[in-house]
Coordinates of C-alpha atoms in Angstrom, one line a residue:
X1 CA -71.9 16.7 49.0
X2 CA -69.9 19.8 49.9
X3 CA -71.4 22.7 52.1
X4 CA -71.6 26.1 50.1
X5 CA -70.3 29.0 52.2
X6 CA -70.4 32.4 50.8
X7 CA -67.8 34.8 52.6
X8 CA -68.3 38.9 52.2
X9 CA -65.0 40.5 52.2
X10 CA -62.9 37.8 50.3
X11 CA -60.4 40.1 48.5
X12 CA -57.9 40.5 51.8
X13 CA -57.5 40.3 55.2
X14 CA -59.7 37.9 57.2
X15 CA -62.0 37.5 54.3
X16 CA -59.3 35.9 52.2
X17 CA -57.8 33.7 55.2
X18 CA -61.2 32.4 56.4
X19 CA -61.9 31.8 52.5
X20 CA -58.8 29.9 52.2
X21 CA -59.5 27.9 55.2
X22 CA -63.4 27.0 55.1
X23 CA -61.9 25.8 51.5
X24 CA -59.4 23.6 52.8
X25 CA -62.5 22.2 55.8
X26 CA -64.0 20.9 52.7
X27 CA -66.4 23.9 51.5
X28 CA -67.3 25.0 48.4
X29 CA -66.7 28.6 49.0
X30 CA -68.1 31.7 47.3
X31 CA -66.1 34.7 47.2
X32 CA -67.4 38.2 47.0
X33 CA -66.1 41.6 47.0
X34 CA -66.1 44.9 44.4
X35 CA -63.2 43.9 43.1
X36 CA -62.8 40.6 40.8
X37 CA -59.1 40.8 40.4
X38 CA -58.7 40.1 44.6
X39 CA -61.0 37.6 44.6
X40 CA -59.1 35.7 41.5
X41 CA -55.7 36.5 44.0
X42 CA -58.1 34.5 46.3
X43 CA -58.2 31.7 44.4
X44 CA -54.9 31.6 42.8
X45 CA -53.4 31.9 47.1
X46 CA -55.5 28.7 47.5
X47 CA -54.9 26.7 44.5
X48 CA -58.5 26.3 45.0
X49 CA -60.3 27.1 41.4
X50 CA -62.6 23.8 42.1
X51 CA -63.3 24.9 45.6
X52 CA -63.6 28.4 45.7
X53 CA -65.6 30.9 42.5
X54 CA -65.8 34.5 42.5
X55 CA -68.8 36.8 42.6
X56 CA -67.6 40.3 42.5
X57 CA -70.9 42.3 44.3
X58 CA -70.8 45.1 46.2
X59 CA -72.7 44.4 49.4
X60 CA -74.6 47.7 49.6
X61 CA -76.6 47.4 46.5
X62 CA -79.8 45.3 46.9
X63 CA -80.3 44.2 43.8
X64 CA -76.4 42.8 42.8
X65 CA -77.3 40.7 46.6
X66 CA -80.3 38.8 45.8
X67 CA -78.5 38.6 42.4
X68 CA -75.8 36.9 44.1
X69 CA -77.9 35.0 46.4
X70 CA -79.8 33.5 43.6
X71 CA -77.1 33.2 41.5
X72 CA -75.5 30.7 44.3
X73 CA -79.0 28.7 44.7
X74 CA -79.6 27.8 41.0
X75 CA -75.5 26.9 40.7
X76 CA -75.0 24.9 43.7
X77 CA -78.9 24.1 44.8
X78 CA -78.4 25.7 48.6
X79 CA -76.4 28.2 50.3
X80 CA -75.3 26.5 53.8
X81 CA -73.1 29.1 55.6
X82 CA -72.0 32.5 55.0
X83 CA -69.6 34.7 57.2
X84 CA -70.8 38.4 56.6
X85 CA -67.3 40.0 57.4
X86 CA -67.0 43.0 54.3
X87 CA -66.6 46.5 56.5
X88 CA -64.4 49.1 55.9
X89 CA -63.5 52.4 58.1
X90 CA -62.2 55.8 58.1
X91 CA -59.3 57.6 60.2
X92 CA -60.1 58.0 64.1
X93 CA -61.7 61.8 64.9
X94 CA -64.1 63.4 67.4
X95 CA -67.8 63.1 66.0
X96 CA -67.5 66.8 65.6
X97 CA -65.3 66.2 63.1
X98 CA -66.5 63.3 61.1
X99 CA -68.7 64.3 57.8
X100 CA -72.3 62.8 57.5
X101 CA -70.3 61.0 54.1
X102 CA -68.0 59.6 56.2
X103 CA -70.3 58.3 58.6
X104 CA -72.2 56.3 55.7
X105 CA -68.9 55.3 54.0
X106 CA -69.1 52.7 57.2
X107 CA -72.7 52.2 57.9
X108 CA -73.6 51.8 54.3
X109 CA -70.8 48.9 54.2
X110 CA -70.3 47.6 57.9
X111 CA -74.3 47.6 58.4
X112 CA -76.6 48.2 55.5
X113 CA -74.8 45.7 53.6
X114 CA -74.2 43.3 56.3
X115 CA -78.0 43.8 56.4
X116 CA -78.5 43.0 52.9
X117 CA -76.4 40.1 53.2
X118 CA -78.2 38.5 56.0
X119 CA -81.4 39.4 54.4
X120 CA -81.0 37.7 51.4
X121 CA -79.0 34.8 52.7
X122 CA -81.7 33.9 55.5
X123 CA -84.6 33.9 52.7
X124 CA -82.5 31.1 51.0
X125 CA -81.5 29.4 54.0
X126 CA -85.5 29.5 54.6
X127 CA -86.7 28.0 50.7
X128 CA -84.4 25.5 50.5
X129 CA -84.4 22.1 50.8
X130 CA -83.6 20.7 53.7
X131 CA -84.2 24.3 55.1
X132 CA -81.6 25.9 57.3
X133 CA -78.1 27.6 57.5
X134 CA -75.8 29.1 59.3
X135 CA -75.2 33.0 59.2
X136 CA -71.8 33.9 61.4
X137 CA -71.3 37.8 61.6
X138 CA -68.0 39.7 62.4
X139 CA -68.9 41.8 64.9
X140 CA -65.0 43.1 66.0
X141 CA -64.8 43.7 69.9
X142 CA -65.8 47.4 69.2
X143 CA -69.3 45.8 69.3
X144 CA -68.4 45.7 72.7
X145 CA -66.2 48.5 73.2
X146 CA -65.3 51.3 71.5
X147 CA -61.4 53.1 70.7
X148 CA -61.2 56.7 70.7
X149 CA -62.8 58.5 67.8
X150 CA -64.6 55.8 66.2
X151 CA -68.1 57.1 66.2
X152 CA -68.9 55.0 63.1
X153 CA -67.3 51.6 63.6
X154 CA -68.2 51.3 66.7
X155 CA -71.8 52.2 66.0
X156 CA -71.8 49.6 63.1
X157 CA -70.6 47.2 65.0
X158 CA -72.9 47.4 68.1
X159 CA -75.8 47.3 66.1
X160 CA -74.4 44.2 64.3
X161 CA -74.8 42.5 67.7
X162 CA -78.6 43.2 67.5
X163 CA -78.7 41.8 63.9
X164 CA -76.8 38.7 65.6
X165 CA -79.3 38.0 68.3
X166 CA -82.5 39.0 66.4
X167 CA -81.6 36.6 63.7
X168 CA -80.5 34.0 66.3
X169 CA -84.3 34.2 67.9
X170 CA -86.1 34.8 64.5
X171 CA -84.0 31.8 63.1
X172 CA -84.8 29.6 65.4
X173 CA -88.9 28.1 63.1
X174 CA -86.6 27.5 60.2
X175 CA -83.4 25.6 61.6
X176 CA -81.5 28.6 60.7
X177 CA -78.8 29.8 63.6
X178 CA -76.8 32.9 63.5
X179 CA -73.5 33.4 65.5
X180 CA -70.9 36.4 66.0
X181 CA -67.3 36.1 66.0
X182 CA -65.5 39.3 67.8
X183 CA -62.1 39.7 66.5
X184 CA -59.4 41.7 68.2
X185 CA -56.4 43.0 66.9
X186 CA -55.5 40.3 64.4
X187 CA -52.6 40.8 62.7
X188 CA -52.8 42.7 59.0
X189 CA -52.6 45.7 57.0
X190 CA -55.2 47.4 59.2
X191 CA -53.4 46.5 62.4
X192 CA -49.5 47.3 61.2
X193 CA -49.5 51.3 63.2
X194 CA -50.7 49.3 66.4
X195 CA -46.6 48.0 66.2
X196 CA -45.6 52.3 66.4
X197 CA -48.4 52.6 69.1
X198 CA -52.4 53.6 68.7
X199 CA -54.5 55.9 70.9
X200 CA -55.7 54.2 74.4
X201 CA -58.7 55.2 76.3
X202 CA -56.8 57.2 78.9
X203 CA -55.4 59.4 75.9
X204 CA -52.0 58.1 75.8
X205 CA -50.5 55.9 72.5
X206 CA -49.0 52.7 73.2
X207 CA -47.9 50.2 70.6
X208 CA -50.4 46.6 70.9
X209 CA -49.8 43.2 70.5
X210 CA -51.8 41.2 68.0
X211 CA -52.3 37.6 66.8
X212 CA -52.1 35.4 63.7
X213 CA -55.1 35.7 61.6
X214 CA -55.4 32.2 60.8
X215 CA -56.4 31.6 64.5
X216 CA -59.5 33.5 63.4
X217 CA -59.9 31.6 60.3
X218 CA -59.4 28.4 62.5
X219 CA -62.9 30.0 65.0
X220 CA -65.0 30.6 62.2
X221 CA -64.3 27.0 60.5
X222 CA -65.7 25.6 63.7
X223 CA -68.5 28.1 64.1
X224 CA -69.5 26.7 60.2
X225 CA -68.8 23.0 60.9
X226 CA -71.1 23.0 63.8
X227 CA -74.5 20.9 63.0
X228 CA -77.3 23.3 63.1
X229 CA -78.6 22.1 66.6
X230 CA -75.8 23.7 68.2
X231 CA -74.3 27.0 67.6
X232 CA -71.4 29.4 69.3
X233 CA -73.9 32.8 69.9
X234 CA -70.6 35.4 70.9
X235 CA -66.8 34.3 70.3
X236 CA -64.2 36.5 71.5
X237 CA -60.9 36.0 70.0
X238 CA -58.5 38.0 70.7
X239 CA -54.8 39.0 71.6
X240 CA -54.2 37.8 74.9
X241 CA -52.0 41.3 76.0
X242 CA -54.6 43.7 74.2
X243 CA -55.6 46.1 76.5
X244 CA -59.6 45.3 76.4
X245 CA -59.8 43.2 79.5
X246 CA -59.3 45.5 82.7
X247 CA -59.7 49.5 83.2
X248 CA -57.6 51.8 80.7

């Protein structure tokens, strides 16, 4: 029988690559996102309309969640894996100069819904029968460090490593195991300026290298394929040039 797996996100980017790949592991994967015409560009990438279904939701409202959730249970019976990876951002600025509707443009999307998510997913992974799942959250290695004028991204993400461990120990009575997979620079729309050069913490801008998304795809497929009595807590993946290990 195959594993469900729900991915966040699924329209683009990483969301769309993991999708494709947890789909070609042998998944039946879930797709969500605000906007059913990417998730249907998804699924028409793949040539995967019997292993992939979209669920347009927007992750910050509660109800269309445990809508989704639900909706997921009575189709496919469990919900096995999801990769909580939707998030969004706004342009790099001084906290000065950032607008309180700019700082919940992120945290309503990179944390309250990555909340909701996790929430609602866990509750299922806790009902069903056998009981357990796997919840794997992007994190980005701003949950470690920040860049320059990224007040709310990097705040999003650093509290998404306490979601990570709290659901990790909380997890633990109902064979549920929660990992975090910190991505950096991988190659896409959101990383084409690092080519021309980005801002670096010693206030120069210098172009940075990045990697082949699929190599992130590839991590999380063996986060989700892990048995539930094992789990990978923190990946870094990353590429190996980036200036993140060493002072800068």
């Amino acid at each position: 029988m195959k594993q469900i797996a729900l991915v966040t996100g699924a329209g683009s980017g990483l969301g769309q690559r993991t999708s494709g790949a947890l789909a070609a592991a042998g998944f039946h994967v879930v797709l969500c996102g605000r906007r059913e015409a990417a998730l249907q560009e998804t699924i028409e990438k793949y040539d995967a309309s019997k292993t992939m279904t979209a669920a347009p939701c927007d992750v910050t409202d509660e109800h269309a969640v445990d809508t989704l959730v639900a909706k997921i249970a009575s189709d496919h019976g469990r919900l096995d894996v999801v990769f909580n990876n939707a998030g969004n951002n706004v342009p790099a600025m001084p906290i000065d100069e950032l607008s309180v509707d700019q700082w919940k443009t992120v945290i309503d999307v990179n944390l309250h819904g990555a909340f909701l998510v996790a929430r609602s997913a866990f509750g299922q992974m806790r009902r069903q029968d056998p009981q357990g799942g796997r919840i794997i959250n992007n994190g980005s290695i701003s949950a470690q460090v920040p860049r320059p004028g990224s007040v709310p991204y990097t705040v999003s993400k650093h509290a998404i490593t306490g979601l990570t461990r709290t659901l990790s120990l909380d997890g633990r009575a109902f064979n549920i195991a929660c990992g975090q997979i910190d991505i950096g620079n991988a190659a896409s729309a959101m990383t084409d300026a690092m080519s021309a050069g980005v801002p670096q913490a010693d206030g120069s801008m210098k172009p940075e290298p990045v990697m082949d998304a699929q190599h992130i795809a590839d991590a999380v497929v063996n986060m989700a394929q892990l048995p539930l009595s094992a789990n990978v807590q923190f990946m870094t993946i990353m590429a190996s040039a980036m200036p993140f290990i060493g002072r800068g």
